[in-house]
XYZ file of C-alpha atoms in Angstrom:
340
model
C 0.000 0.000 0.000
C 1.305 3.446 -0.867
C 0.608 7.075 -1.570
C 0.120 7.447 -5.300
C 0.634 10.697 -7.175
C -1.466 11.671 -10.172
C -1.867 14.614 -12.515
C -5.027 15.485 -14.409
C -5.797 18.020 -17.108
C -9.145 19.376 -18.270
C -10.025 22.087 -20.788
C -13.410 23.626 -21.464
C -15.090 26.289 -23.529
C -18.044 28.046 -21.980
C -20.841 29.959 -23.708
C -21.574 33.507 -22.585
C -25.320 33.871 -22.028
C -27.908 31.923 -23.961
C -30.248 32.580 -26.854
C -32.452 29.529 -27.197
C -35.382 31.902 -26.832
C -33.696 35.267 -27.262
C -31.615 36.922 -24.556
C -32.454 40.614 -23.938
C -31.335 43.081 -21.286
C -32.217 46.751 -20.909
C -30.679 49.702 -19.076
C -31.665 53.299 -18.362
C -29.158 56.069 -17.639
C -29.878 59.624 -16.485
C -27.975 62.446 -14.871
C -28.793 64.208 -11.616
C -28.766 68.023 -11.491
C -25.244 67.813 -10.014
C -23.763 65.875 -12.927
C -23.698 62.420 -11.391
C -25.255 59.543 -13.309
C -27.794 56.938 -12.272
C -28.019 53.570 -14.020
C -31.296 51.711 -13.544
C -31.251 47.941 -14.005
C -33.265 44.874 -13.058
C -30.076 42.811 -13.072
C -29.154 41.461 -9.649
C -25.675 41.663 -8.157
C -25.139 38.262 -6.524
C -21.856 39.342 -4.957
C -19.825 38.887 -8.134
C -19.344 42.645 -8.564
C -21.952 43.450 -11.208
C -22.598 46.942 -9.827
C -18.923 47.891 -9.867
C -18.351 46.670 -13.409
C -21.520 48.356 -14.717
C -20.403 51.611 -13.078
C -17.034 51.299 -14.825
C -18.668 50.599 -18.188
C -21.053 53.560 -17.857
C -18.301 55.914 -16.711
C -15.986 54.884 -19.545
C -18.717 55.397 -22.139
C -19.900 58.781 -20.895
C -16.431 60.022 -19.998
C -16.743 60.629 -16.268
C -14.980 59.198 -13.180
C -16.408 55.884 -11.977
C -17.292 57.395 -8.610
C -19.767 59.679 -10.390
C -21.926 56.679 -11.367
C -24.478 54.971 -9.104
C -26.062 51.645 -10.014
C -29.659 51.069 -8.928
C -30.701 47.448 -9.429
C -34.152 48.141 -7.945
C -36.388 45.187 -8.881
C -38.244 43.763 -11.854
C -41.352 45.862 -11.096
C -39.590 49.213 -11.335
C -36.499 48.562 -13.442
C -36.098 47.925 -17.174
C -36.362 44.342 -18.368
C -33.558 41.825 -17.849
C -33.571 38.074 -18.426
C -31.723 37.530 -15.161
C -28.361 36.983 -13.513
C -27.457 33.526 -14.785
C -25.606 31.841 -17.672
C -22.577 34.065 -17.074
C -24.451 36.769 -18.974
C -24.254 39.747 -16.605
C -21.137 41.537 -17.811
C -21.738 40.786 -21.495
C -25.496 41.257 -21.919
C -26.149 43.928 -19.295
C -22.857 45.653 -20.055
C -23.817 46.030 -23.710
C -27.173 47.536 -22.697
C -25.414 49.991 -20.381
C -23.042 51.005 -23.189
C -25.991 51.811 -25.474
C -27.814 53.791 -22.801
C -24.665 55.663 -21.796
C -23.883 56.565 -25.411
C -27.311 58.130 -25.812
C -26.940 60.049 -22.538
C -23.466 61.212 -23.540
C -24.770 62.581 -26.832
C -27.441 64.633 -25.059
C -24.836 65.868 -22.584
C -22.563 67.048 -25.397
C -25.476 68.778 -27.127
C -26.282 70.692 -23.930
C -22.624 71.612 -23.469
C -22.377 72.682 -27.118
C -25.213 75.150 -26.670
C -23.528 76.608 -23.613
C -20.147 76.919 -25.369
C -21.687 77.992 -28.695
C -19.960 75.250 -30.685
C -21.018 72.073 -32.465
C -21.504 68.964 -30.333
C -19.223 67.024 -32.704
C -16.373 69.361 -31.728
C -16.536 68.395 -28.056
C -14.852 65.692 -26.000
C -14.607 64.688 -22.343
C -11.438 64.465 -20.248
C -12.645 61.652 -17.972
C -12.293 63.907 -14.940
C -15.608 65.737 -15.091
C -15.074 68.289 -17.839
C -16.145 68.796 -21.455
C -13.832 70.729 -23.762
C -13.429 71.735 -27.382
C -11.168 69.313 -29.223
C -7.747 70.884 -29.656
C -8.662 73.769 -27.330
C -8.923 72.380 -23.796
C -9.050 75.886 -22.349
C -12.541 76.313 -23.789
C -14.493 74.001 -21.546
C -17.419 73.498 -19.223
C -17.740 71.138 -16.288
C -20.229 68.301 -16.416
C -21.641 69.729 -13.188
C -22.448 73.026 -14.915
C -23.693 71.168 -17.995
C -26.176 69.215 -15.879
C -27.352 72.416 -14.180
C -27.865 74.046 -17.580
C -29.809 71.020 -18.839
C -32.159 70.907 -15.876
C -32.684 74.591 -15.063
C -31.941 76.466 -18.275
C -32.470 74.307 -21.361
C -35.151 72.040 -19.919
C -33.546 68.849 -21.183
C -33.071 65.404 -19.682
C -29.555 64.033 -19.991
C -30.649 60.445 -20.287
C -30.357 57.361 -22.447
C -32.006 54.021 -23.092
C -30.147 50.871 -24.000
C -31.144 47.386 -25.007
C -29.006 44.450 -26.047
C -30.759 41.525 -27.648
C -29.278 38.315 -28.925
C -31.790 37.100 -31.461
C -33.225 33.655 -30.955
C -31.360 30.910 -32.787
C -33.542 28.243 -34.405
C -32.093 24.745 -34.977
C -31.723 23.561 -38.533
C -34.497 21.046 -39.145
C -32.179 18.641 -40.968
C -29.003 18.765 -38.868
C -30.061 20.341 -35.593
C -27.227 22.866 -35.966
C -27.749 26.204 -34.234
C -25.853 29.062 -32.623
C -26.272 28.706 -28.860
C -24.059 31.685 -27.964
C -22.290 34.647 -29.547
C -18.955 34.251 -27.777
C -17.174 31.685 -25.648
C -14.752 31.898 -22.754
C -12.128 29.169 -22.283
C -10.257 27.534 -19.442
C -7.682 24.856 -18.732
C -6.827 23.336 -15.344
C -3.943 21.109 -14.281
C -4.439 19.357 -10.935
C -1.937 17.341 -8.899
C -3.229 14.937 -6.258
C -1.965 12.328 -3.842
C -4.181 9.307 -3.203
C -3.727 6.795 -0.412
C -4.629 3.490 -2.066
C -5.256 1.906 1.364
C -7.695 4.476 2.721
C -8.819 6.195 -0.460
C -7.995 9.588 1.050
C -7.303 12.326 -1.499
C -4.975 15.271 -0.977
C -5.081 17.993 -3.622
C -1.525 19.241 -3.814
C -1.823 21.968 -6.424
C -4.266 23.420 -8.932
C -3.138 25.586 -11.828
C -5.922 27.507 -13.573
C -5.672 29.332 -16.900
C -8.702 31.341 -18.043
C -9.396 33.265 -21.236
C -12.088 35.804 -20.322
C -12.160 38.263 -23.207
C -11.071 41.455 -21.496
C -10.789 41.671 -17.721
C -12.603 44.956 -17.039
C -11.655 44.812 -13.360
C -8.598 42.533 -13.079
C -8.665 42.221 -9.288
C -12.319 41.262 -9.235
C -11.750 38.742 -12.018
C -8.868 37.228 -10.045
C -10.999 36.968 -6.899
C -13.806 35.325 -8.857
C -11.451 32.806 -10.461
C -9.739 31.886 -7.194
C -13.104 31.510 -5.440
C -14.395 29.451 -8.347
C -11.401 27.121 -8.120
C -12.218 26.511 -4.454
C -15.835 25.794 -5.408
C -14.748 23.365 -8.130
C -12.636 21.384 -5.675
C -15.556 21.396 -3.236
C -17.985 20.119 -5.892
C -15.582 17.377 -6.931
C -14.567 16.004 -3.551
C -16.909 17.202 -0.806
C -20.380 18.551 -1.531
C -23.509 16.492 -1.846
C -27.145 16.764 -0.822
C -27.261 12.983 -0.544
C -25.773 10.870 2.282
C -22.584 8.933 1.688
C -24.300 5.744 2.817
C -27.370 3.895 1.533
C -30.001 5.549 3.738
C -31.071 9.156 3.334
C -31.333 9.419 7.125
C -27.551 9.598 7.218
C -27.534 12.916 5.346
C -26.827 16.264 6.898
C -29.763 18.142 8.401
C -28.488 21.715 7.989
C -25.572 23.696 6.588
C -23.560 23.104 9.761
C -23.346 19.474 8.612
C -22.846 20.280 4.928
C -19.353 19.137 4.025
C -17.094 21.717 2.367
C -13.342 22.281 2.339
C -11.984 24.718 4.890
C -8.907 26.937 4.508
C -6.696 24.094 5.682
C -7.958 21.871 2.867
C -7.116 24.257 0.048
C -4.370 23.333 -2.351
C -1.628 25.569 -3.638
C -3.434 27.520 -6.349
C -2.100 29.449 -9.325
C -4.386 31.437 -11.591
C -3.531 33.027 -14.933
C -5.769 35.271 -17.027
C -5.518 35.509 -20.803
C -7.203 38.460 -22.497
C -8.583 38.024 -26.003
C -11.300 40.681 -26.375
C -14.646 39.597 -27.778
C -15.844 41.509 -30.826
C -19.386 41.791 -29.445
C -18.608 42.258 -25.741
C -18.645 45.554 -23.827
C -15.071 46.736 -24.258
C -14.213 43.156 -25.202
C -15.515 41.423 -22.061
C -16.941 37.911 -21.973
C -18.614 36.071 -19.091
C -16.119 34.333 -16.755
C -18.724 33.551 -14.054
C -19.877 29.955 -13.888
C -16.982 28.389 -15.731
C -14.694 29.323 -12.817
C -15.780 26.162 -10.989
C -16.211 23.777 -13.918
C -12.837 22.442 -15.161
C -11.484 21.529 -11.721
C -13.961 18.656 -11.494
C -12.807 16.638 -14.537
C -9.181 17.631 -13.869
C -9.359 16.080 -10.394
C -11.156 12.987 -11.697
C -8.416 12.572 -14.300
C -5.711 13.077 -11.672
C -7.237 10.383 -9.450
C -7.402 8.027 -12.427
C -3.745 8.772 -13.172
C -2.847 8.018 -9.548
C -4.722 4.771 -8.860
C -6.166 3.730 -12.210
C -9.873 3.950 -11.390
C -12.413 6.165 -13.065
C -14.971 7.728 -10.699
C -17.934 9.281 -12.464
C -20.139 10.090 -9.466
C -19.617 13.166 -7.341
C -18.413 13.722 -4.784
C -15.348 11.541 -5.311
C -15.077 10.205 -1.763
C -12.493 7.852 -0.248
C -15.196 5.183 -0.005
C -15.942 5.350 -3.726
C -12.269 5.200 -4.581
C -11.748 2.120 -2.395
C -14.786 0.381 -3.870
C -13.475 1.079 -7.376
C -9.985 -0.176 -6.505
C -11.398 -3.392 -5.026
C -13.687 -3.900 -8.025
C -10.757 -3.458 -10.401
C -8.635 -5.924 -8.409
C -11.454 -8.449 -8.414
C -11.770 -8.212 -12.189
C -8.014 -8.631 -12.528
C -8.156 -11.798 -10.431
C -11.117 -13.125 -12.390
C -13.486 -12.823 -9.426
C -16.897 -11.211 -9.288
C -18.628 -9.726 -6.285
């Protein structure tokens, strides 16, 4: 009996959003009298940072600092329509809607500023710090604060914009079944190293190396946090989590989350994460959806690593020591010509 080392590799591609029935999202953007901007959405931030990224996208499009943008996710009764926060669609679908709404609001803002400066709107640009100036003549300028005041109290205009991004429904070909399930795909590859005790079936994950291609990382630190957290989740799905008991009777299952098995900090492997940026042609500033795929490739990578270590293929999660031992014994019995 010995500790056996194994290495497993898994690669995936992951669709951003879905369009089996169409995949729309809408956004509304308007300025306050003080030159800040409100973005109204029905898209929920689940903790992945949707509000921060949408604020960045709006600010970049309008040409203001990110801190001048507030995201109001409200609810589906009061906000514009959104299909929902799922299918890794938030950044891509909602971000595109925000871009469209912010572009419309920016155009109105420049028109208001143009009237105040007595120039053409096409001659104006923003400096990203809260000012609008004439191209090539930065000394001739007006603050966005003063522009918003002029719009509300002098010109009687609303600096606002509406945006909608819709992926048209894809219908399968009646002959082949071929269709276009997504407009862009993110990619990942994971290499996992494990140590398996072939006497007890105990698994120790020694290291996990994750490589993700996410389009463009609009907020690199948030992307890194999401990928590292996803790697932890993938390991947990593969080796720990289950709503079913490990033994034949359901009565042996956990009764609450205090008894729900998950890896703690001491169970985490050495983890390396690398991000590749290949901007998507139809994503907001090149972004794709890294969300759900963060926790996907670790599962087959660990299964492959266990197979490499002890030569048994486990296809039921979680991959527990008991299941590994049963598989090892079954393999040995077959090798000896016995049946159980």
